[in-house]
CSV table of N, CA and C in Angstrom, one decimal:
chain,number,residue,atom,x,y,z
A,42,MET,N,0.7,-1.4,-0.1
A,42,MET,CA,-0.2,-0.2,-0.1
A,42,MET,C,0.6,1.3,0.1
A,43,LEU,N,1.9,1.3,0.9
A,43,LEU,CA,2.9,2.4,0.7
A,43,LEU,C,3.4,2.8,-0.5
A,44,ARG,N,3.9,1.4,-1.2
A,44,ARG,CA,4.5,1.5,-2.1
A,44,ARG,C,4.1,1.9,-3.1
A,45,ASN,N,2.7,1.7,-3.2
A,45,ASN,CA,1.7,2.2,-4.5
A,45,ASN,C,1.4,3.8,-4.2
A,46,LEU,N,1.2,4.0,-2.9
A,46,LEU,CA,1.0,5.3,-2.7
A,46,LEU,C,2.3,6.3,-3.1
A,47,CYS,N,3.6,6.0,-2.7
A,47,CYS,CA,4.8,6.4,-3.2
A,47,CYS,C,5.0,6.3,-4.6
A,48,LEU,N,4.5,5.7,-5.4
A,48,LEU,CA,4.6,5.2,-6.8
A,48,LEU,C,3.7,6.2,-7.6
A,49,GLY,N,2.4,6.3,-6.8
A,49,GLY,CA,1.5,7.4,-7.1
A,49,GLY,C,1.8,8.5,-7.2
A,50,THR,N,2.3,9.0,-6.2
A,50,THR,CA,3.0,10.5,-5.4
A,50,THR,C,4.0,10.6,-6.7
A,51,LEU,N,5.1,9.8,-7.1
A,51,LEU,CA,6.1,10.1,-7.9
A,51,LEU,C,5.7,9.9,-9.3
A,52,LEU,N,4.5,9.2,-9.7
A,52,LEU,CA,4.0,9.7,-11.1
A,52,LEU,C,3.3,11.4,-11.4
A,53,VAL,N,2.4,11.4,-10.3
A,53,VAL,CA,2.2,12.7,-10.1
A,53,VAL,C,3.1,13.8,-10.4
A,54,PHE,N,4.0,13.7,-9.6
A,54,PHE,CA,5.3,14.7,-9.8
A,54,PHE,C,5.7,14.7,-11.1
A,55,LEU,N,6.3,13.6,-11.5
A,55,LEU,CA,6.9,13.5,-12.8
A,55,LEU,C,5.6,14.2,-13.9
A,56,CYS,N,4.5,13.9,-13.9
A,56,CYS,CA,3.7,14.3,-14.7
A,56,CYS,C,3.3,15.9,-14.6
A,57,ALA,N,3.5,16.4,-13.6
A,57,ALA,CA,3.6,17.7,-13.2
A,57,ALA,C,4.7,18.4,-13.6
A,58,CYS,N,6.0,18.0,-14.0
A,58,CYS,CA,6.9,18.4,-14.3
A,58,CYS,C,7.1,18.6,-15.8
A,59,ASN,N,6.5,17.3,-16.4
A,59,ASN,CA,6.3,17.5,-18.0
A,59,ASN,C,5.2,18.6,-18.3
A,60,VAL,N,4.6,19.1,-17.4
A,60,VAL,CA,3.4,20.4,-17.8
A,60,VAL,C,4.2,21.6,-17.6
A,61,THR,N,4.2,22.2,-18.6
A,61,THR,CA,5.2,23.6,-18.8
A,61,THR,C,4.1,24.7,-18.9
A,62,PRO,N,3.9,25.2,-17.9
A,62,PRO,CA,2.9,26.4,-17.7
A,62,PRO,C,3.3,27.6,-18.8
A,63,LYS,N,2.4,28.5,-19.3
A,63,LYS,CA,2.9,29.4,-20.1
A,63,LYS,C,3.9,30.4,-19.6
A,64,SER,N,4.9,30.8,-19.8
A,64,SER,CA,5.7,31.6,-19.3
A,64,SER,C,5.2,32.8,-19.1
A,65,GLU,N,5.4,33.6,-17.7
A,65,GLU,CA,4.7,34.8,-17.5
A,65,GLU,C,5.5,36.0,-18.3
A,66,SER,N,6.4,35.5,-18.9
A,66,SER,CA,7.4,36.5,-19.8
A,66,SER,C,7.0,36.6,-20.9
A,67,ALA,N,6.4,35.5,-21.4
A,67,ALA,CA,6.0,35.5,-22.9
A,67,ALA,C,4.7,36.1,-23.3
A,68,ILE,N,5.1,37.1,-23.9
A,68,ILE,CA,3.6,38.2,-24.5
A,68,ILE,C,3.3,37.9,-25.9
A,69,THR,N,2.2,37.9,-25.9
A,69,THR,CA,1.6,37.9,-27.4
A,69,THR,C,1.9,39.0,-28.6
A,70,LEU,N,1.7,38.8,-29.5
A,70,LEU,CA,1.9,39.6,-30.6
A,70,LEU,C,1.1,41.2,-30.5
A,71,SER,N,-0.2,40.7,-30.1
A,71,SER,CA,-1.2,41.9,-29.9
A,71,SER,C,-0.5,42.9,-28.3
A,72,GLU,N,0.1,41.9,-27.4
A,72,GLU,CA,0.7,43.1,-26.4
A,72,GLU,C,2.1,43.8,-27.2
A,73,VAL,N,3.0,43.1,-27.7
A,73,VAL,CA,4.1,43.5,-28.3
A,73,VAL,C,3.6,44.8,-29.2
A,74,ALA,N,2.3,44.9,-30.1
A,74,ALA,CA,1.8,45.9,-30.9
A,74,ALA,C,1.7,47.1,-30.0
A,75,LYS,N,0.7,46.8,-28.8
A,75,LYS,CA,0.3,47.9,-28.1
A,75,LYS,C,1.6,48.7,-27.5
A,76,GLN,N,2.3,47.7,-27.1
A,76,GLN,CA,3.6,48.5,-26.1
A,76,GLN,C,4.4,49.0,-27.3
A,77,TYR,N,4.7,48.6,-28.3
A,77,TYR,CA,5.3,49.0,-29.5
A,77,TYR,C,4.6,50.5,-29.8
A,78,VAL,N,3.4,50.5,-30.1
A,78,VAL,CA,2.9,51.8,-30.5
A,78,VAL,C,2.6,53.0,-29.8
A,79,THR,N,2.7,52.6,-28.2
A,79,THR,CA,2.9,53.4,-27.1
A,79,THR,C,4.1,54.0,-27.2
A,80,ALA,N,5.1,53.3,-26.9
A,80,ALA,CA,6.4,53.8,-27.1
A,80,ALA,C,7.1,54.8,-28.5
A,81,TYR,N,6.2,54.4,-29.4
A,81,TYR,CA,6.4,55.0,-30.8
A,81,TYR,C,5.5,56.6,-30.9
A,82,GLN,N,4.4,56.5,-30.1
A,82,GLN,CA,3.3,57.6,-30.2
A,82,GLN,C,3.8,58.5,-29.0
A,83,LYS,N,4.6,57.9,-28.3
A,83,LYS,CA,5.0,59.2,-26.9
A,83,LYS,C,6.4,59.7,-27.7
A,84,ARG,N,7.1,59.0,-28.7
A,84,ARG,CA,8.1,59.6,-29.1
A,84,ARG,C,8.9,60.3,-28.2
A,85,GLU,N,9.5,59.5,-27.0
A,85,GLU,CA,10.2,60.0,-25.8
A,85,GLU,C,11.6,59.1,-25.7
A,86,ASN,N,11.3,58.2,-25.8
A,86,ASN,CA,12.8,57.2,-25.4
A,86,ASN,C,13.1,56.5,-26.8
A,87,PHE,N,14.2,56.9,-27.4
A,87,PHE,CA,14.3,56.1,-28.7
A,87,PHE,C,15.2,54.9,-28.3
A,88,ASP,N,15.7,54.7,-27.1
A,88,ASP,CA,16.5,53.3,-26.8
A,88,ASP,C,15.0,52.4,-26.6
A,89,GLU,N,14.4,52.8,-25.9
A,89,GLU,CA,13.2,51.9,-25.9
A,89,GLU,C,12.3,51.5,-27.2
A,90,PHE,N,12.2,52.4,-27.9
A,90,PHE,CA,11.8,52.4,-29.7
A,90,PHE,C,12.6,51.4,-30.3
A,91,LEU,N,14.1,51.5,-29.8
A,91,LEU,CA,14.9,50.6,-30.8
A,91,LEU,C,14.9,49.1,-30.2
A,92,SER,N,14.4,49.2,-29.0
A,92,SER,CA,14.6,47.9,-28.3
A,92,SER,C,13.5,46.8,-28.9
A,93,TYR,N,12.5,47.4,-29.8
A,93,TYR,CA,11.7,46.3,-30.5
A,93,TYR,C,12.1,45.4,-31.7
A,94,TYR,N,13.4,46.3,-32.0
A,94,TYR,CA,14.2,45.7,-33.2
A,94,TYR,C,15.1,44.8,-33.0
A,95,ASP,N,15.2,43.6,-33.9
A,95,ASP,CA,16.3,42.6,-34.5
A,95,ASP,C,17.7,43.7,-34.7
A,96,GLU,N,18.7,43.0,-34.3
A,96,GLU,CA,20.0,43.4,-34.9
A,96,GLU,C,19.8,43.7,-36.3
A,97,ASN,N,19.5,42.5,-37.0
A,97,ASN,CA,19.3,42.5,-38.4
A,97,ASN,C,18.1,42.8,-39.2
A,98,VAL,N,17.3,44.0,-38.7
A,98,VAL,CA,16.2,44.4,-39.2
A,98,VAL,C,16.5,45.1,-40.6
A,99,VAL,N,15.5,44.9,-41.3
A,99,VAL,CA,15.4,45.3,-42.9
A,99,VAL,C,14.3,46.2,-42.8
A,100,LEU,N,14.4,47.5,-42.8
A,100,LEU,CA,13.4,48.7,-43.3
A,100,LEU,C,13.3,48.8,-44.5
A,101,GLU,N,12.3,48.8,-45.1
A,101,GLU,CA,11.9,49.4,-46.8
A,101,GLU,C,10.9,50.6,-46.5
A,102,ASP,N,11.4,51.7,-46.7
A,102,ASP,CA,10.4,52.9,-46.8
A,102,ASP,C,9.8,53.0,-48.2
A,103,MET,N,8.9,52.3,-48.9
A,103,MET,CA,8.6,52.0,-50.4
A,103,MET,C,8.6,53.5,-51.1
A,104,LEU,N,8.1,54.5,-50.4
A,104,LEU,CA,7.9,55.5,-51.2
A,104,LEU,C,9.0,56.5,-51.2
A,105,TYR,N,9.8,56.5,-49.9
A,105,TYR,CA,10.8,57.3,-49.5
A,105,TYR,C,12.0,56.9,-50.5
A,106,GLY,N,11.9,55.3,-50.9
A,106,GLY,CA,12.9,54.7,-51.6
A,106,GLY,C,14.2,54.4,-50.8
A,107,ILE,N,13.9,54.2,-49.5
A,107,ILE,CA,14.9,54.0,-48.6
A,107,ILE,C,14.9,52.6,-48.1
A,108,ARG,N,16.0,51.9,-48.0
A,108,ARG,CA,16.3,50.5,-47.8
A,108,ARG,C,17.4,50.6,-46.7
A,109,VAL,N,17.2,50.1,-45.6
A,109,VAL,CA,18.3,49.7,-44.3
A,109,VAL,C,18.5,48.2,-44.1
A,110,ASN,N,19.4,47.9,-43.8
A,110,ASN,CA,19.6,46.2,-43.7
A,110,ASN,C,20.4,46.0,-42.3
A,111,ASN,N,20.1,46.7,-41.1
A,111,ASN,CA,20.6,46.6,-39.8
A,111,ASN,C,20.4,47.5,-38.9
A,112,LYS,N,20.4,47.0,-37.8
A,112,LYS,CA,19.7,48.1,-36.2
A,112,LYS,C,20.7,49.5,-36.4
A,113,ARG,N,21.8,49.5,-36.6
A,113,ARG,CA,22.5,51.0,-37.0
A,113,ARG,C,22.1,51.8,-37.8
A,114,GLU,N,21.8,51.0,-39.0
A,114,GLU,CA,21.1,52.0,-39.9
A,114,GLU,C,19.9,52.2,-39.8
A,115,PHE,N,19.0,51.4,-39.5
A,115,PHE,CA,17.9,51.9,-38.8
A,115,PHE,C,17.9,53.0,-37.7
A,116,ALA,N,18.6,52.9,-37.0
A,116,ALA,CA,18.6,54.0,-36.0
A,116,ALA,C,19.1,55.4,-36.4
A,117,GLU,N,20.2,55.3,-37.5
A,117,GLU,CA,20.5,56.5,-38.4
A,117,GLU,C,19.6,57.3,-38.8
A,118,PHE,N,18.6,56.2,-39.5
A,118,PHE,CA,17.3,56.7,-40.4
A,118,PHE,C,16.2,57.2,-39.8
A,119,PHE,N,16.0,56.8,-38.5
A,119,PHE,CA,14.8,57.2,-37.6
A,119,PHE,C,15.6,58.2,-36.6
A,120,ASN,N,16.6,58.4,-36.5
A,120,ASN,CA,17.2,59.2,-35.6
A,120,ASN,C,16.5,60.3,-34.9
A,121,TRP,N,16.0,60.0,-33.9
A,121,TRP,CA,14.6,61.4,-33.0
A,121,TRP,C,15.6,62.2,-32.7
A,122,ALA,N,16.9,62.2,-32.5
A,122,ALA,CA,17.3,63.4,-32.0
A,122,ALA,C,17.9,64.5,-33.0
A,123,ALA,N,17.9,64.2,-34.3
A,123,ALA,CA,17.9,64.9,-35.5
A,123,ALA,C,16.9,66.1,-36.0
A,124,GLY,N,17.2,66.9,-36.0
A,124,GLY,CA,16.2,68.1,-36.0
A,124,GLY,C,15.1,68.6,-35.4
A,125,ASP,N,14.4,69.6,-35.3
A,125,ASP,CA,13.5,70.0,-34.3
A,125,ASP,C,12.3,69.5,-34.6
A,126,PHE,N,11.7,68.5,-33.8
A,126,PHE,CA,10.2,67.9,-34.1
A,126,PHE,C,9.5,68.1,-33.0
A,127,LYS,N,8.1,68.4,-33.3
A,127,LYS,CA,7.2,68.9,-32.3
A,127,LYS,C,6.1,68.7,-32.9
A,128,VAL,N,5.1,67.3,-32.5
A,128,VAL,CA,3.7,67.4,-32.6
A,128,VAL,C,2.6,68.6,-32.3
A,129,LEU,N,1.9,68.8,-33.2
A,129,LEU,CA,0.9,70.0,-32.8
A,129,LEU,C,-0.4,69.5,-31.9
A,130,ASN,N,-0.7,70.3,-31.2
A,130,ASN,CA,-1.9,70.3,-30.6
A,130,ASN,C,-1.7,69.3,-29.4
A,131,ASN,N,-0.4,69.1,-28.8
A,131,ASN,CA,0.0,67.9,-27.9
A,131,ASN,C,-0.8,66.5,-28.1
A,132,ALA,N,-1.2,66.3,-29.3
A,132,ALA,CA,-1.5,64.8,-29.9
A,132,ALA,C,-0.2,64.0,-29.9
A,133,PRO,N,-0.6,62.7,-29.8
A,133,PRO,CA,0.3,61.6,-30.0
A,133,PRO,C,1.1,61.8,-31.4
A,134,THR,N,2.2,61.4,-31.9
A,134,THR,CA,2.9,61.1,-32.9
A,134,THR,C,1.9,60.9,-34.0
A,135,PHE,N,1.2,59.7,-33.8
A,135,PHE,CA,0.3,59.1,-34.8
A,135,PHE,C,-0.6,58.7,-34.3
A,136,VAL,N,-1.9,58.2,-35.1
A,136,VAL,CA,-2.9,57.6,-34.5
A,136,VAL,C,-3.2,56.3,-35.3
A,137,VAL,N,-3.7,55.3,-34.6
A,137,VAL,CA,-3.6,53.5,-35.3
A,137,VAL,C,-5.3,53.7,-35.6
A,138,THR,N,-5.8,53.5,-36.9
A,138,THR,CA,-7.3,53.6,-37.0
A,138,THR,C,-7.6,52.0,-37.3
A,139,GLN,N,-6.7,51.1,-37.7
A,139,GLN,CA,-7.0,49.8,-37.8
A,139,GLN,C,-5.4,49.1,-37.3
A,140,GLN,N,-5.7,48.0,-37.2
A,140,GLN,CA,-4.6,46.9,-36.5
A,140,GLN,C,-4.9,45.6,-37.0
A,141,VAL,N,-4.1,44.8,-37.9
A,141,VAL,CA,-4.3,43.5,-38.3
A,141,VAL,C,-3.2,42.8,-37.9
A,142,ILE,N,-3.6,41.7,-37.0
A,142,ILE,CA,-2.5,40.7,-36.2
A,142,ILE,C,-2.5,39.4,-36.6
A,143,ASP,N,-1.5,38.6,-37.2
A,143,ASP,CA,-1.5,37.1,-37.8
A,143,ASP,C,-0.6,36.4,-36.9
A,144,GLU,N,-1.1,35.7,-35.9
A,144,GLU,CA,-0.2,35.2,-34.9
A,144,GLU,C,0.5,34.2,-36.0
A,145,GLN,N,0.0,33.4,-36.4
A,145,GLN,CA,1.0,32.4,-37.5
A,145,GLN,C,1.9,33.1,-38.3
A,146,GLN,N,1.8,34.1,-38.9
A,146,GLN,CA,2.6,34.6,-39.6
A,146,GLN,C,3.6,35.6,-38.9
A,147,ARG,N,3.0,35.7,-37.6
A,147,ARG,CA,4.1,36.5,-36.5
A,147,ARG,C,4.2,38.3,-37.4
A,148,THR,N,2.9,38.7,-37.7
A,148,THR,CA,2.9,39.9,-38.7
A,148,THR,C,1.7,40.8,-38.0
A,149,ILE,N,2.3,42.0,-38.0
A,149,ILE,CA,1.5,43.0,-37.5
A,149,ILE,C,1.4,44.1,-38.8
A,150,VAL,N,0.1,44.6,-39.2
A,150,VAL,CA,0.1,45.7,-39.9
A,150,VAL,C,-0.8,46.7,-39.4
A,151,LEU,N,-0.5,47.8,-39.4
A,151,LEU,CA,-0.8,48.9,-38.7
A,151,LEU,C,-1.2,50.2,-39.9
A,152,TYR,N,-2.6,50.4,-39.6
A,152,TYR,CA,-3.0,51.9,-40.7
A,152,TYR,C,-3.4,52.8,-39.8
A,153,GLY,N,-3.0,54.1,-40.4
A,153,GLY,CA,-3.3,55.2,-39.5
A,153,GLY,C,-2.8,56.6,-40.4
A,154,SER,N,-2.6,57.4,-39.3
A,154,SER,CA,-2.1,58.6,-40.0
A,154,SER,C,-1.2,59.2,-38.8
A,155,PHE,N,0.0,60.0,-39.2
A,155,PHE,CA,0.8,60.7,-38.6
A,155,PHE,C,-0.1,62.0,-38.3
A,156,ASN,N,0.1,62.7,-37.1
A,156,ASN,CA,-0.6,64.0,-36.7
A,156,ASN,C,0.1,65.1,-37.3
A,157,PRO,N,-0.4,66.4,-37.6
A,157,PRO,CA,0.0,67.1,-37.9
A,157,PRO,C,1.6,67.8,-37.0
A,158,PHE,N,2.5,67.9,-37.5
A,158,PHE,CA,3.8,68.3,-36.6
A,158,PHE,C,4.5,69.3,-37.5
A,159,VAL,N,5.5,69.9,-36.7
A,159,VAL,CA,6.5,70.9,-37.4
A,159,VAL,C,8.0,70.1,-37.2
A,160,TYR,N,8.7,70.0,-38.0
A,160,TYR,CA,10.1,69.5,-38.3
A,160,TYR,C,10.8,70.7,-38.9
A,161,ASN,N,11.7,71.1,-38.2
A,161,ASN,CA,12.8,72.2,-38.5
A,161,ASN,C,12.2,73.5,-39.1
A,162,THR,N,10.8,73.9,-38.5
A,162,THR,CA,10.3,75.0,-39.2
A,162,THR,C,9.2,74.6,-40.1
A,163,ASN,N,9.2,73.8,-40.4
A,163,ASN,CA,8.3,73.1,-41.6
A,163,ASN,C,7.1,72.5,-41.1
A,164,GLN,N,6.1,73.1,-41.2
A,164,GLN,CA,4.7,72.4,-40.9
A,164,GLN,C,4.3,71.4,-41.9
A,165,LEU,N,4.2,70.1,-41.5
A,165,LEU,CA,3.9,68.8,-42.4
A,165,LEU,C,2.7,68.3,-41.4
A,166,GLY,N,2.0,67.0,-42.4
A,166,GLY,CA,1.0,66.3,-42.2
A,166,GLY,C,-0.4,67.1,-41.9
A,167,PRO,N,-1.3,66.1,-41.7
A,167,PRO,CA,-1.2,64.7,-41.5
A,167,PRO,C,-0.8,63.9,-42.9
A,168,TRP,N,-0.4,63.0,-42.3
A,168,TRP,CA,0.5,61.7,-43.4
A,168,TRP,C,-0.3,60.3,-43.0
A,169,ARG,N,-1.0,60.1,-43.9
A,169,ARG,CA,-1.9,58.7,-44.1
A,169,ARG,C,-0.5,57.7,-43.9
A,170,PHE,N,-0.5,56.3,-43.2
A,170,PHE,CA,0.7,55.2,-43.5
A,170,PHE,C,-0.2,54.2,-43.5
A,171,THR,N,0.7,53.2,-43.8
A,171,THR,CA,0.3,51.5,-43.6
A,171,THR,C,1.8,50.9,-43.3
A,172,THR,N,1.8,50.3,-42.3
A,172,THR,CA,3.4,50.0,-41.9
A,172,THR,C,2.9,48.1,-41.7
A,173,LEU,N,3.9,47.3,-42.2
A,173,LEU,CA,3.9,46.2,-42.1
A,173,LEU,C,5.3,45.5,-41.1
A,174,LEU,N,4.8,45.1,-40.1
A,174,LEU,CA,5.9,44.4,-39.4
A,174,LEU,C,5.8,43.0,-39.1
A,175,LYS,N,7.3,42.2,-39.4
A,175,LYS,CA,7.4,40.9,-39.1
A,175,LYS,C,8.0,40.8,-37.9
A,176,LEU,N,7.7,39.8,-37.2
A,176,LEU,CA,8.5,39.1,-35.8
A,176,LEU,C,8.9,38.3,-35.6
A,177,ASN,N,10.1,38.3,-35.0
A,177,ASN,CA,10.6,37.0,-35.2
A,177,ASN,C,10.5,36.0,-33.8
A,178,GLU,N,10.8,35.0,-33.5
A,178,GLU,CA,10.1,34.0,-32.4
A,178,GLU,C,10.7,35.0,-31.0
A,179,ASP,N,11.5,35.9,-31.1
A,179,ASP,CA,11.9,36.4,-29.7
A,179,ASP,C,11.2,37.7,-29.9
A,180,GLY,N,9.9,37.9,-30.4
A,180,GLY,CA,9.0,39.1,-30.4
A,180,GLY,C,9.8,40.7,-30.9
A,181,LEU,N,11.1,40.1,-31.7
A,181,LEU,CA,11.7,41.2,-32.3
A,181,LEU,C,11.4,41.8,-33.4
A,182,ILE,N,11.3,43.0,-34.1
A,182,ILE,CA,10.8,43.1,-35.5
A,182,ILE,C,11.9,42.9,-36.4
A,183,TYR,N,12.0,42.0,-37.2
A,183,TYR,CA,13.0,42.0,-38.3
A,183,TYR,C,13.0,42.2,-39.7
A,184,TYR,N,11.4,42.8,-39.9
A,184,TYR,CA,11.3,43.3,-41.0
A,184,TYR,C,10.2,44.4,-40.9
A,185,GLN,N,10.4,45.6,-41.7
A,185,GLN,CA,9.6,46.8,-41.6
A,185,GLN,C,9.4,47.1,-42.9
A,186,GLN,N,8.0,47.3,-43.3
A,186,GLN,CA,7.7,47.9,-44.7
A,186,GLN,C,6.8,49.2,-44.5
A,187,ASP,N,7.1,50.3,-44.8
A,187,ASP,CA,6.0,51.6,-44.2
A,187,ASP,C,6.0,52.3,-46.0
A,188,TRP,N,4.6,52.5,-45.9
A,188,TRP,CA,4.0,52.9,-47.2
A,188,TRP,C,3.4,54.6,-46.3
A,189,ILE,N,4.2,55.6,-46.5
A,189,ILE,CA,3.9,56.9,-45.8
A,189,ILE,C,3.4,57.9,-46.8
A,190,ASN,N,2.1,58.3,-47.0
A,190,ASN,CA,1.8,59.6,-47.7
A,190,ASN,C,2.5,60.6,-47.7
A,191,TYR,N,3.6,60.7,-47.9
A,191,TYR,CA,4.3,62.1,-47.6
A,191,TYR,C,4.0,63.2,-48.4
A,192,PHE,N,3.9,64.5,-47.9
A,192,PHE,CA,3.4,65.5,-48.6
A,192,PHE,C,4.0,66.8,-48.1
A,193,PRO,N,4.7,67.7,-48.4
A,193,PRO,CA,4.9,67.6,-49.9
A,193,PRO,C,5.6,66.5,-50.4
A,194,ARG,N,5.2,66.4,-51.8
A,194,ARG,CA,6.0,65.4,-52.8
A,194,ARG,C,7.5,65.6,-52.7
A,195,SER,N,8.0,66.8,-52.3
A,195,SER,CA,9.5,67.4,-52.6
A,195,SER,C,10.4,66.5,-51.7
A,196,PHE,N,9.6,65.5,-50.7
A,196,PHE,CA,10.4,64.7,-49.6
A,196,PHE,C,10.9,63.7,-50.2
A,197,ILE,N,10.1,63.2,-51.5
A,197,ILE,CA,10.5,62.0,-52.3
A,197,ILE,C,10.9,62.2,-53.9
A,198,ASN,N,11.3,63.6,-53.8
A,198,ASN,CA,11.7,63.7,-55.4
A,198,ASN,C,12.8,62.9,-55.9
A,199,GLU,N,13.9,62.4,-55.5
A,199,GLU,CA,14.8,61.6,-55.4
A,199,GLU,C,14.6,60.0,-55.2
A,200,ALA,N,13.8,59.5,-54.7
A,200,ALA,CA,13.6,58.3,-54.3
A,200,ALA,C,13.8,57.4,-55.0
A,201,ASN,N,14.6,56.1,-54.4
A,201,ASN,CA,15.2,55.0,-55.4
A,201,ASN,C,13.7,54.1,-55.6
A,202,ASN,N,14.2,53.2,-56.4
A,202,ASN,CA,13.1,52.3,-56.9
A,202,ASN,C,13.4,51.0,-55.9
A,203,LEU,N,12.7,51.0,-55.2
A,203,LEU,CA,12.6,49.6,-54.4
A,203,LEU,C,12.0,48.4,-55.1
A,204,ASN,N,11.5,48.3,-56.0
A,204,ASN,CA,10.9,47.3,-56.9
A,204,ASN,C,12.0,46.8,-57.4
A,205,ILE,N,13.2,47.0,-57.8
A,205,ILE,CA,14.4,46.1,-58.2
A,205,ILE,C,15.1,45.6,-56.9
A,206,LYS,N,15.4,44.6,-56.9
A,206,LYS,CA,15.9,43.7,-55.7
A,206,LYS,C,17.3,44.2,-55.6
A,207,PRO,N,18.2,44.4,-54.4
A,207,PRO,CA,19.3,44.7,-54.1
A,207,PRO,C,19.9,43.4,-54.5
């Protein structure tokens, strides 16, 4: 009887060891999207913003014609410290009007618009955008594709053709 009780207890213990509860640190793409959007909208902590990206991130800004191939180039392209930037009316940097998340493809698509802002004394925006984000298993963005309706068009007069594969 005691032997059966010990074996039963051991069996329950071994089965419990094989059950792996979902890690508290594992977060869903929906949570990543929410945190990422909040950090980007606030536009206060560039290091926090960069923390969402993989070291080998590829960014394609389709209308501007820019392609970057790593986090260093990505940081140089986004460089929040360059120029004088201020969103008007105390609004967030942008508003997301629709978000599509595909957990299987590990993809987030954001639709929205950048609020009016001043950059180096030029008043710009609003600019509508669509951004595609692909995330790796670590929850880091390894690919970003931006479609931003830049206006005035002088921003993109000399854009490269990203339809041509590098």
